[in-house]
PDB file as gemmi writes it, atoms N, CA and C in Angstrom:
CRYST1    1.000    1.000    1.000  90.00  90.00  90.00 P 1                      
ATOM      1  N   MET A   1     -10.092 -10.358  -8.597  1.00  0.00           N  
ATOM      2  CA  MET A   1     -10.222 -10.532  -6.952  1.00  0.00           C  
ATOM      3  C   MET A   1     -10.979  -9.228  -6.680  1.00  0.00           C  
ATOM      4  N   SER A   2     -11.711  -9.361  -5.961  1.00  0.00           N  
ATOM      5  CA  SER A   2     -12.725  -8.314  -5.352  1.00  0.00           C  
ATOM      6  C   SER A   2     -12.003  -7.616  -4.134  1.00  0.00           C  
ATOM      7  N   GLY A   3     -12.656  -6.396  -3.761  1.00  0.00           N  
ATOM      8  CA  GLY A   3     -11.945  -5.899  -2.542  1.00  0.00           C  
ATOM      9  C   GLY A   3     -12.069  -6.450  -1.241  1.00  0.00           C  
ATOM     10  N   ASN A   4     -13.271  -7.292  -1.181  1.00  0.00           N  
ATOM     11  CA  ASN A   4     -13.475  -7.955   0.031  1.00  0.00           C  
ATOM     12  C   ASN A   4     -12.575  -9.288  -0.006  1.00  0.00           C  
ATOM     13  N   ASP A   5     -12.217  -9.876  -1.278  1.00  0.00           N  
ATOM     14  CA  ASP A   5     -11.175 -10.954  -1.205  1.00  0.00           C  
ATOM     15  C   ASP A   5      -9.820 -10.537  -0.993  1.00  0.00           C  
ATOM     16  N   LYS A   6      -9.330  -9.279  -1.375  1.00  0.00           N  
ATOM     17  CA  LYS A   6      -8.281  -8.758  -1.018  1.00  0.00           C  
ATOM     18  C   LYS A   6      -8.081  -8.591   0.417  1.00  0.00           C  
ATOM     19  N   VAL A   7      -8.879  -7.982   1.449  1.00  0.00           N  
ATOM     20  CA  VAL A   7      -9.061  -7.937   2.618  1.00  0.00           C  
ATOM     21  C   VAL A   7      -8.741  -9.222   3.346  1.00  0.00           C  
ATOM     22  N   GLU A   8      -9.595 -10.163   2.749  1.00  0.00           N  
ATOM     23  CA  GLU A   8      -9.460 -11.449   3.689  1.00  0.00           C  
ATOM     24  C   GLU A   8      -8.004 -12.028   3.143  1.00  0.00           C  
ATOM     25  N   SER A   9      -7.473 -11.793   2.267  1.00  0.00           N  
ATOM     26  CA  SER A   9      -6.168 -12.179   1.791  1.00  0.00           C  
ATOM     27  C   SER A   9      -5.059 -11.545   2.811  1.00  0.00           C  
ATOM     28  N   ILE A  10      -5.202 -10.192   2.940  1.00  0.00           N  
ATOM     29  CA  ILE A  10      -4.308  -9.537   3.747  1.00  0.00           C  
ATOM     30  C   ILE A  10      -4.318  -9.985   5.143  1.00  0.00           C  
ATOM     31  N   LYS A  11      -5.841 -10.366   5.698  1.00  0.00           N  
ATOM     32  CA  LYS A  11      -5.912 -10.752   6.885  1.00  0.00           C  
ATOM     33  C   LYS A  11      -5.163 -12.368   7.241  1.00  0.00           C  
ATOM     34  N   GLN A  12      -5.146 -13.002   6.138  1.00  0.00           N  
ATOM     35  CA  GLN A  12      -4.412 -14.435   6.178  1.00  0.00           C  
ATOM     36  C   GLN A  12      -2.960 -14.242   6.001  1.00  0.00           C  
ATOM     37  N   ASN A  13      -2.469 -13.093   5.238  1.00  0.00           N  
ATOM     38  CA  ASN A  13      -0.995 -13.031   5.077  1.00  0.00           C  
ATOM     39  C   ASN A  13      -0.775 -11.572   4.926  1.00  0.00           C  
ATOM     40  N   PRO A  14      -0.213 -11.058   6.255  1.00  0.00           N  
ATOM     41  CA  PRO A  14       0.000  -9.450   6.143  1.00  0.00           C  
ATOM     42  C   PRO A  14       1.122  -9.171   5.462  1.00  0.00           C  
ATOM     43  N   SER A  15       2.094  -9.891   4.798  1.00  0.00           N  
ATOM     44  CA  SER A  15       3.221  -9.571   4.207  1.00  0.00           C  
ATOM     45  C   SER A  15       2.917  -8.979   3.031  1.00  0.00           C  
ATOM     46  N   VAL A  16       3.454  -7.811   2.428  1.00  0.00           N  
ATOM     47  CA  VAL A  16       3.224  -6.897   1.427  1.00  0.00           C  
ATOM     48  C   VAL A  16       4.341  -6.488   0.804  1.00  0.00           C  
ATOM     49  N   HIS A  17       4.348  -6.156  -0.674  1.00  0.00           N  
ATOM     50  CA  HIS A  17       5.385  -5.552  -1.411  1.00  0.00           C  
ATOM     51  C   HIS A  17       4.652  -4.554  -2.136  1.00  0.00           C  
ATOM     52  N   ILE A  18       5.016  -3.560  -2.172  1.00  0.00           N  
ATOM     53  CA  ILE A  18       4.625  -2.349  -2.954  1.00  0.00           C  
ATOM     54  C   ILE A  18       5.539  -1.860  -3.825  1.00  0.00           C  
ATOM     55  N   LEU A  19       5.316  -1.622  -5.145  1.00  0.00           N  
ATOM     56  CA  LEU A  19       6.203  -1.409  -6.303  1.00  0.00           C  
ATOM     57  C   LEU A  19       5.739   0.026  -6.800  1.00  0.00           C  
ATOM     58  N   ILE A  20       6.594   0.858  -6.907  1.00  0.00           N  
ATOM     59  CA  ILE A  20       6.150   2.304  -7.436  1.00  0.00           C  
ATOM     60  C   ILE A  20       6.929   2.608  -8.524  1.00  0.00           C  
ATOM     61  N   GLY A  21       6.594   2.939  -9.549  1.00  0.00           N  
ATOM     62  CA  GLY A  21       7.480   3.544 -10.599  1.00  0.00           C  
ATOM     63  C   GLY A  21       7.966   2.458 -11.589  1.00  0.00           C  
ATOM     64  N   TYR A  22       7.700   1.292 -11.469  1.00  0.00           N  
ATOM     65  CA  TYR A  22       8.200   0.332 -12.294  1.00  0.00           C  
ATOM     66  C   TYR A  22       7.312   0.354 -13.582  1.00  0.00           C  
ATOM     67  N   THR A  23       7.868   0.375 -14.930  1.00  0.00           N  
ATOM     68  CA  THR A  23       7.029   0.546 -16.212  1.00  0.00           C  
ATOM     69  C   THR A  23       7.052  -0.723 -16.959  1.00  0.00           C  
ATOM     70  N   GLY A  24       8.012  -1.628 -16.545  1.00  0.00           N  
ATOM     71  CA  GLY A  24       8.204  -2.901 -17.533  1.00  0.00           C  
ATOM     72  C   GLY A  24       8.929  -2.662 -18.720  1.00  0.00           C  
ATOM     73  N   ASP A  25       9.702  -1.728 -18.900  1.00  0.00           N  
ATOM     74  CA  ASP A  25      10.397  -1.339 -19.998  1.00  0.00           C  
ATOM     75  C   ASP A  25      11.617  -2.059 -20.255  1.00  0.00           C  
ATOM     76  N   GLY A  26      11.955  -2.758 -19.319  1.00  0.00           N  
ATOM     77  CA  GLY A  26      13.237  -3.551 -19.416  1.00  0.00           C  
ATOM     78  C   GLY A  26      14.368  -3.547 -18.310  1.00  0.00           C  
ATOM     79  N   LEU A  27      15.235  -4.310 -18.404  1.00  0.00           N  
ATOM     80  CA  LEU A  27      16.324  -4.513 -17.177  1.00  0.00           C  
ATOM     81  C   LEU A  27      16.925  -3.315 -16.790  1.00  0.00           C  
ATOM     82  N   HIS A  28      16.992  -3.029 -15.629  1.00  0.00           N  
ATOM     83  CA  HIS A  28      17.279  -1.768 -15.135  1.00  0.00           C  
ATOM     84  C   HIS A  28      16.470  -0.575 -15.069  1.00  0.00           C  
ATOM     85  N   ASP A  29      15.249  -0.865 -15.106  1.00  0.00           N  
ATOM     86  CA  ASP A  29      14.068   0.122 -14.906  1.00  0.00           C  
ATOM     87  C   ASP A  29      14.384   0.924 -13.530  1.00  0.00           C  
ATOM     88  N   SER A  30      13.855   1.976 -13.509  1.00  0.00           N  
ATOM     89  CA  SER A  30      13.656   2.672 -12.142  1.00  0.00           C  
ATOM     90  C   SER A  30      12.638   2.363 -11.405  1.00  0.00           C  
ATOM     91  N   TYR A  31      12.608   2.147  -9.872  1.00  0.00           N  
ATOM     92  CA  TYR A  31      11.509   1.921  -9.117  1.00  0.00           C  
ATOM     93  C   TYR A  31      11.894   2.167  -7.602  1.00  0.00           C  
ATOM     94  N   LEU A  32      10.773   1.933  -7.032  1.00  0.00           N  
ATOM     95  CA  LEU A  32      10.976   1.929  -5.704  1.00  0.00           C  
ATOM     96  C   LEU A  32      10.243   0.809  -4.895  1.00  0.00           C  
ATOM     97  N   GLU A  33      10.677  -0.258  -4.392  1.00  0.00           N  
ATOM     98  CA  GLU A  33       9.896  -1.388  -3.674  1.00  0.00           C  
ATOM     99  C   GLU A  33       9.934  -1.435  -2.091  1.00  0.00           C  
ATOM    100  N   ILE A  34       8.838  -1.301  -1.548  1.00  0.00           N  
ATOM    101  CA  ILE A  34       8.633  -1.398  -0.301  1.00  0.00           C  
ATOM    102  C   ILE A  34       8.168  -2.719   0.105  1.00  0.00           C  
ATOM    103  N   GLU A  35       8.911  -3.358   1.191  1.00  0.00           N  
ATOM    104  CA  GLU A  35       8.568  -4.534   1.663  1.00  0.00           C  
ATOM    105  C   GLU A  35       8.031  -4.414   3.251  1.00  0.00           C  
ATOM    106  N   GLY A  36       6.901  -5.115   3.693  1.00  0.00           N  
ATOM    107  CA  GLY A  36       6.530  -4.892   4.969  1.00  0.00           C  
ATOM    108  C   GLY A  36       5.475  -5.484   5.378  1.00  0.00           C  
ATOM    109  N   GLN A  37       4.883  -5.418   6.581  1.00  0.00           N  
ATOM    110  CA  GLN A  37       3.486  -5.810   7.092  1.00  0.00           C  
ATOM    111  C   GLN A  37       2.541  -4.689   7.129  1.00  0.00           C  
ATOM    112  N   VAL A  38       1.457  -5.271   6.747  1.00  0.00           N  
ATOM    113  CA  VAL A  38       0.235  -4.276   6.558  1.00  0.00           C  
ATOM    114  C   VAL A  38      -0.867  -4.828   7.852  1.00  0.00           C  
ATOM    115  N   GLU A  39      -1.404  -3.639   8.172  1.00  0.00           N  
ATOM    116  CA  GLU A  39      -2.418  -3.668   9.178  1.00  0.00           C  
ATOM    117  C   GLU A  39      -3.722  -3.030   8.618  1.00  0.00           C  
ATOM    118  N   LEU A  40      -4.949  -3.749   8.807  1.00  0.00           N  
ATOM    119  CA  LEU A  40      -6.090  -3.155   8.287  1.00  0.00           C  
ATOM    120  C   LEU A  40      -6.684  -2.132   9.434  1.00  0.00           C  
ATOM    121  N   ILE A  41      -6.991  -0.900   9.008  1.00  0.00           N  
ATOM    122  CA  ILE A  41      -7.526  -0.147   9.991  1.00  0.00           C  
ATOM    123  C   ILE A  41      -8.781   0.221   9.813  1.00  0.00           C  
ATOM    124  N   THR A  42      -9.985  -0.151  10.677  1.00  0.00           N  
ATOM    125  CA  THR A  42     -11.237   0.030  10.214  1.00  0.00           C  
ATOM    126  C   THR A  42     -12.122   0.878  11.435  1.00  0.00           C  
ATOM    127  N   ASP A  43     -11.203   1.470  12.144  1.00  0.00           N  
ATOM    128  CA  ASP A  43     -11.761   2.410  13.287  1.00  0.00           C  
ATOM    129  C   ASP A  43     -12.254   3.613  12.392  1.00  0.00           C  
ATOM    130  N   SER A  44     -13.582   3.739  12.939  1.00  0.00           N  
ATOM    131  CA  SER A  44     -14.454   4.935  12.228  1.00  0.00           C  
ATOM    132  C   SER A  44     -13.732   6.415  12.326  1.00  0.00           C  
ATOM    133  N   LYS A  45     -13.195   6.682  13.562  1.00  0.00           N  
ATOM    134  CA  LYS A  45     -12.508   7.860  13.629  1.00  0.00           C  
ATOM    135  C   LYS A  45     -11.440   8.046  12.691  1.00  0.00           C  
ATOM    136  N   GLU A  46     -10.451   7.009  12.673  1.00  0.00           N  
ATOM    137  CA  GLU A  46      -9.339   7.056  11.558  1.00  0.00           C  
ATOM    138  C   GLU A  46      -9.857   7.273  10.221  1.00  0.00           C  
ATOM    139  N   LYS A  47     -10.902   6.482   9.884  1.00  0.00           N  
ATOM    140  CA  LYS A  47     -11.361   6.478   8.524  1.00  0.00           C  
ATOM    141  C   LYS A  47     -11.811   8.025   8.308  1.00  0.00           C  
ATOM    142  N   GLU A  48     -12.510   8.504   9.155  1.00  0.00           N  
ATOM    143  CA  GLU A  48     -13.158   9.797   8.939  1.00  0.00           C  
ATOM    144  C   GLU A  48     -12.130  10.912   8.788  1.00  0.00           C  
ATOM    145  N   LYS A  49     -10.942  10.607   9.643  1.00  0.00           N  
ATOM    146  CA  LYS A  49      -9.735  11.514   9.179  1.00  0.00           C  
ATOM    147  C   LYS A  49      -9.030  11.661   8.086  1.00  0.00           C  
ATOM    148  N   TRP A  50      -9.217  10.447   7.603  1.00  0.00           N  
ATOM    149  CA  TRP A  50      -8.230  10.405   6.366  1.00  0.00           C  
ATOM    150  C   TRP A  50      -9.183  10.429   5.197  1.00  0.00           C  
ATOM    151  N   TRP A  51     -10.376  10.486   5.337  1.00  0.00           N  
ATOM    152  CA  TRP A  51     -11.549  10.511   4.032  1.00  0.00           C  
ATOM    153  C   TRP A  51     -11.342  11.585   3.344  1.00  0.00           C  
ATOM    154  N   GLN A  52     -11.516  11.318   1.965  1.00  0.00           N  
ATOM    155  CA  GLN A  52     -11.467  12.531   1.149  1.00  0.00           C  
ATOM    156  C   GLN A  52     -12.739  12.486   0.125  1.00  0.00           C  
ATOM    157  N   ASP A  53     -13.365  13.633  -0.157  1.00  0.00           N  
ATOM    158  CA  ASP A  53     -14.526  13.540  -0.775  1.00  0.00           C  
ATOM    159  C   ASP A  53     -14.487  13.115  -2.414  1.00  0.00           C  
ATOM    160  N   LYS A  54     -13.294  13.107  -2.813  1.00  0.00           N  
ATOM    161  CA  LYS A  54     -13.047  12.680  -4.281  1.00  0.00           C  
ATOM    162  C   LYS A  54     -13.164  11.063  -4.219  1.00  0.00           C  
ATOM    163  N   TRP A  55     -13.161  10.582  -3.272  1.00  0.00           N  
ATOM    164  CA  TRP A  55     -13.493   9.178  -3.188  1.00  0.00           C  
ATOM    165  C   TRP A  55     -14.917   8.729  -3.301  1.00  0.00           C  
ATOM    166  N   ASN A  56     -15.778   9.765  -3.324  1.00  0.00           N  
ATOM    167  CA  ASN A  56     -17.304   9.272  -3.455  1.00  0.00           C  
ATOM    168  C   ASN A  56     -17.628   8.518  -4.607  1.00  0.00           C  
ATOM    169  N   HIS A  57     -16.643   8.584  -5.644  1.00  0.00           N  
ATOM    170  CA  HIS A  57     -17.115   7.807  -6.863  1.00  0.00           C  
ATOM    171  C   HIS A  57     -16.837   6.463  -6.595  1.00  0.00           C  
ATOM    172  N   TRP A  58     -15.914   5.937  -5.636  1.00  0.00           N  
ATOM    173  CA  TRP A  58     -15.837   4.471  -5.311  1.00  0.00           C  
ATOM    174  C   TRP A  58     -16.518   3.993  -3.985  1.00  0.00           C  
ATOM    175  N   PHE A  59     -16.691   4.837  -3.113  1.00  0.00           N  
ATOM    176  CA  PHE A  59     -17.306   4.538  -1.847  1.00  0.00           C  
ATOM    177  C   PHE A  59     -18.438   5.406  -1.480  1.00  0.00           C  
ATOM    178  N   ASP A  60     -19.113   4.884  -0.431  1.00  0.00           N  
ATOM    179  CA  ASP A  60     -20.545   5.600   0.034  1.00  0.00           C  
ATOM    180  C   ASP A  60     -19.972   6.405   1.289  1.00  0.00           C  
ATOM    181  N   GLY A  61     -18.906   7.168   1.219  1.00  0.00           N  
ATOM    182  CA  GLY A  61     -18.511   7.839   2.306  1.00  0.00           C  
ATOM    183  C   GLY A  61     -17.624   7.077   3.300  1.00  0.00           C  
ATOM    184  N   PRO A  62     -17.201   7.484   4.379  1.00  0.00           N  
ATOM    185  CA  PRO A  62     -16.214   6.991   5.258  1.00  0.00           C  
ATOM    186  C   PRO A  62     -16.697   6.029   6.017  1.00  0.00           C  
ATOM    187  N   ASN A  63     -17.967   5.578   6.223  1.00  0.00           N  
ATOM    188  CA  ASN A  63     -18.537   4.612   6.871  1.00  0.00           C  
ATOM    189  C   ASN A  63     -18.732   3.370   6.088  1.00  0.00           C  
ATOM    190  N   ASP A  64     -18.693   3.236   4.712  1.00  0.00           N  
ATOM    191  CA  ASP A  64     -18.701   2.390   3.758  1.00  0.00           C  
ATOM    192  C   ASP A  64     -17.765   1.150   4.267  1.00  0.00           C  
ATOM    193  N   PRO A  65     -18.327  -0.113   4.360  1.00  0.00           N  
ATOM    194  CA  PRO A  65     -17.454  -1.063   4.969  1.00  0.00           C  
ATOM    195  C   PRO A  65     -16.535  -1.690   3.780  1.00  0.00           C  
ATOM    196  N   LYS A  66     -16.682  -1.168   2.598  1.00  0.00           N  
ATOM    197  CA  LYS A  66     -15.610  -1.491   1.544  1.00  0.00           C  
ATOM    198  C   LYS A  66     -14.352  -0.669   1.700  1.00  0.00           C  
ATOM    199  N   TYR A  67     -14.571   0.569   2.384  1.00  0.00           N  
ATOM    200  CA  TYR A  67     -13.533   1.516   2.509  1.00  0.00           C  
ATOM    201  C   TYR A  67     -12.630   1.193   3.886  1.00  0.00           C  
ATOM    202  N   VAL A  68     -11.370   0.747   3.603  1.00  0.00           N  
ATOM    203  CA  VAL A  68     -10.478   0.544   4.870  1.00  0.00           C  
ATOM    204  C   VAL A  68      -9.205   1.142   4.644  1.00  0.00           C  
ATOM    205  N   LEU A  69      -8.562   1.243   5.686  1.00  0.00           N  
ATOM    206  CA  LEU A  69      -7.188   2.048   5.566  1.00  0.00           C  
ATOM    207  C   LEU A  69      -6.017   0.852   5.814  1.00  0.00           C  
ATOM    208  N   LEU A  70      -5.047   0.970   5.251  1.00  0.00           N  
ATOM    209  CA  LEU A  70      -3.953   0.085   5.122  1.00  0.00           C  
ATOM    210  C   LEU A  70      -2.681   0.644   5.914  1.00  0.00           C  
ATOM    211  N   LYS A  71      -2.407   0.195   6.951  1.00  0.00           N  
ATOM    212  CA  LYS A  71      -1.123   0.763   7.681  1.00  0.00           C  
ATOM    213  C   LYS A  71      -0.130  -0.060   7.415  1.00  0.00           C  
ATOM    214  N   ILE A  72       0.805   0.273   6.657  1.00  0.00           N  
ATOM    215  CA  ILE A  72       2.052  -0.434   6.330  1.00  0.00           C  
ATOM    216  C   ILE A  72       3.338   0.049   7.127  1.00  0.00           C  
ATOM    217  N   THR A  73       3.971  -1.261   7.864  1.00  0.00           N  
ATOM    218  CA  THR A  73       5.122  -0.946   8.497  1.00  0.00           C  
ATOM    219  C   THR A  73       6.117  -1.576   7.793  1.00  0.00           C  
ATOM    220  N   PRO A  74       7.099  -0.800   6.927  1.00  0.00           N  
ATOM    221  CA  PRO A  74       8.123  -1.133   6.269  1.00  0.00           C  
ATOM    222  C   PRO A  74       9.135  -1.706   6.867  1.00  0.00           C  
ATOM    223  N   SER A  75       9.836  -2.902   6.347  1.00  0.00           N  
ATOM    224  CA  SER A  75      10.921  -3.482   6.654  1.00  0.00           C  
ATOM    225  C   SER A  75      12.172  -3.438   5.860  1.00  0.00           C  
ATOM    226  N   ILE A  76      11.900  -3.456   4.572  1.00  0.00           N  
ATOM    227  CA  ILE A  76      13.006  -3.153   3.440  1.00  0.00           C  
ATOM    228  C   ILE A  76      12.392  -2.163   2.322  1.00  0.00           C  
ATOM    229  N   PHE A  77      13.330  -1.314   2.024  1.00  0.00           N  
ATOM    230  CA  PHE A  77      13.230  -0.423   0.764  1.00  0.00           C  
ATOM    231  C   PHE A  77      14.055  -0.861  -0.095  1.00  0.00           C  
ATOM    232  N   ARG A  78      13.989  -0.900  -1.329  1.00  0.00           N  
ATOM    233  CA  ARG A  78      14.828  -1.146  -2.646  1.00  0.00           C  
ATOM    234  C   ARG A  78      14.431   0.023  -3.384  1.00  0.00           C  
ATOM    235  N   LEU A  79      15.538   0.629  -3.855  1.00  0.00           N  
ATOM    236  CA  LEU A  79      15.737   1.790  -4.963  1.00  0.00           C  
ATOM    237  C   LEU A  79      16.441   1.448  -6.050  1.00  0.00           C  
ATOM    238  N   MET A  80      15.982   1.227  -7.096  1.00  0.00           N  
ATOM    239  CA  MET A  80      16.807   1.231  -8.316  1.00  0.00           C  
ATOM    240  C   MET A  80      16.677   2.783  -9.204  1.00  0.00           C  
ATOM    241  N   ASN A  81      17.896   3.150  -9.580  1.00  0.00           N  
ATOM    242  CA  ASN A  81      17.837   4.572 -10.279  1.00  0.00           C  
ATOM    243  C   ASN A  81      18.336   3.841 -11.877  1.00  0.00           C  
ATOM    244  N   ILE A  82      17.877   4.868 -12.799  1.00  0.00           N  
ATOM    245  CA  ILE A  82      18.111   4.623 -13.946  1.00  0.00           C  
ATOM    246  C   ILE A  82      19.692   4.766 -14.352  1.00  0.00           C  
ATOM    247  N   GLY A  83      20.139   3.588 -15.018  1.00  0.00           N  
ATOM    248  CA  GLY A  83      21.599   3.652 -15.283  1.00  0.00           C  
ATOM    249  C   GLY A  83      22.294   2.871 -14.374  1.00  0.00           C  
ATOM    250  N   GLU A  84      21.696   2.371 -13.255  1.00  0.00           N  
ATOM    251  CA  GLU A  84      22.339   1.507 -12.105  1.00  0.00           C  
ATOM    252  C   GLU A  84      22.137   0.158 -12.410  1.00  0.00           C  
ATOM    253  N   ALA A  85      23.155  -0.925 -11.922  1.00  0.00           N  
ATOM    254  CA  ALA A  85      22.960  -2.108 -12.344  1.00  0.00           C  
ATOM    255  C   ALA A  85      22.354  -2.984 -11.142  1.00  0.00           C  
ATOM    256  N   THR A  86      22.398  -2.526  -9.959  1.00  0.00           N  
ATOM    257  CA  THR A  86      21.679  -3.241  -8.829  1.00  0.00           C  
ATOM    258  C   THR A  86      21.093  -2.032  -8.010  1.00  0.00           C  
ATOM    259  N   PRO A  87      19.891  -2.341  -7.393  1.00  0.00           N  
ATOM    260  CA  PRO A  87      19.204  -1.571  -6.630  1.00  0.00           C  
ATOM    261  C   PRO A  87      20.114  -1.328  -5.093  1.00  0.00           C  
ATOM    262  N   LYS A  88      19.742  -0.056  -4.729  1.00  0.00           N  
ATOM    263  CA  LYS A  88      20.139   0.088  -3.395  1.00  0.00           C  
ATOM    264  C   LYS A  88      19.009  -0.526  -2.355  1.00  0.00           C  
ATOM    265  N   THR A  89      19.572  -1.257  -1.321  1.00  0.00           N  
ATOM    266  CA  THR A  89      18.548  -1.716  -0.338  1.00  0.00           C  
ATOM    267  C   THR A  89      18.878  -1.111   1.134  1.00  0.00           C  
ATOM    268  N   LEU A  90      17.750  -0.788   1.757  1.00  0.00           N  
ATOM    269  CA  LEU A  90      17.878  -0.386   3.201  1.00  0.00           C  
ATOM    270  C   LEU A  90      16.884  -1.163   3.927  1.00  0.00           C  
ATOM    271  N   GLU A  91      17.638  -1.797   4.973  1.00  0.00           N  
ATOM    272  CA  GLU A  91      16.735  -2.763   5.830  1.00  0.00           C  
ATOM    273  C   GLU A  91      16.549  -2.077   7.180  1.00  0.00           C  
ATOM    274  N   LEU A  92      15.373  -2.042   7.680  1.00  0.00           N  
ATOM    275  CA  LEU A  92      15.028  -1.750   8.864  1.00  0.00           C  
ATOM    276  C   LEU A  92      14.764  -2.799   9.839  1.00  0.00           C  
ATOM    277  N   LYS A  93      15.141  -2.502  11.183  1.00  0.00           N  
ATOM    278  CA  LYS A  93      15.248  -3.527  11.981  1.00  0.00           C  
ATOM    279  C   LYS A  93      14.381  -3.050  13.156  1.00  0.00           C  
TER     280      LYS A  93                                                      
END                                                                             
């Protein structure tokens, strides 16, 4: 899936899950999962504000149309620590 395809997918369905730290080693791996809604930020001032020169490898500067910001509003966090049987869940309302 190309970057443009992913942007179109997000526009059609802004529900996201982000999984951090999971290595796939087996049952009870530690991880942080964030569930929420994503918003595409294309405002040039915001893009300039967050731009980092090390991204020049992938983008042609902050005005590159392939460079977009994602603003994620979380609704649920799940944290699984090593040695625990079930993740801890925090729901935001």
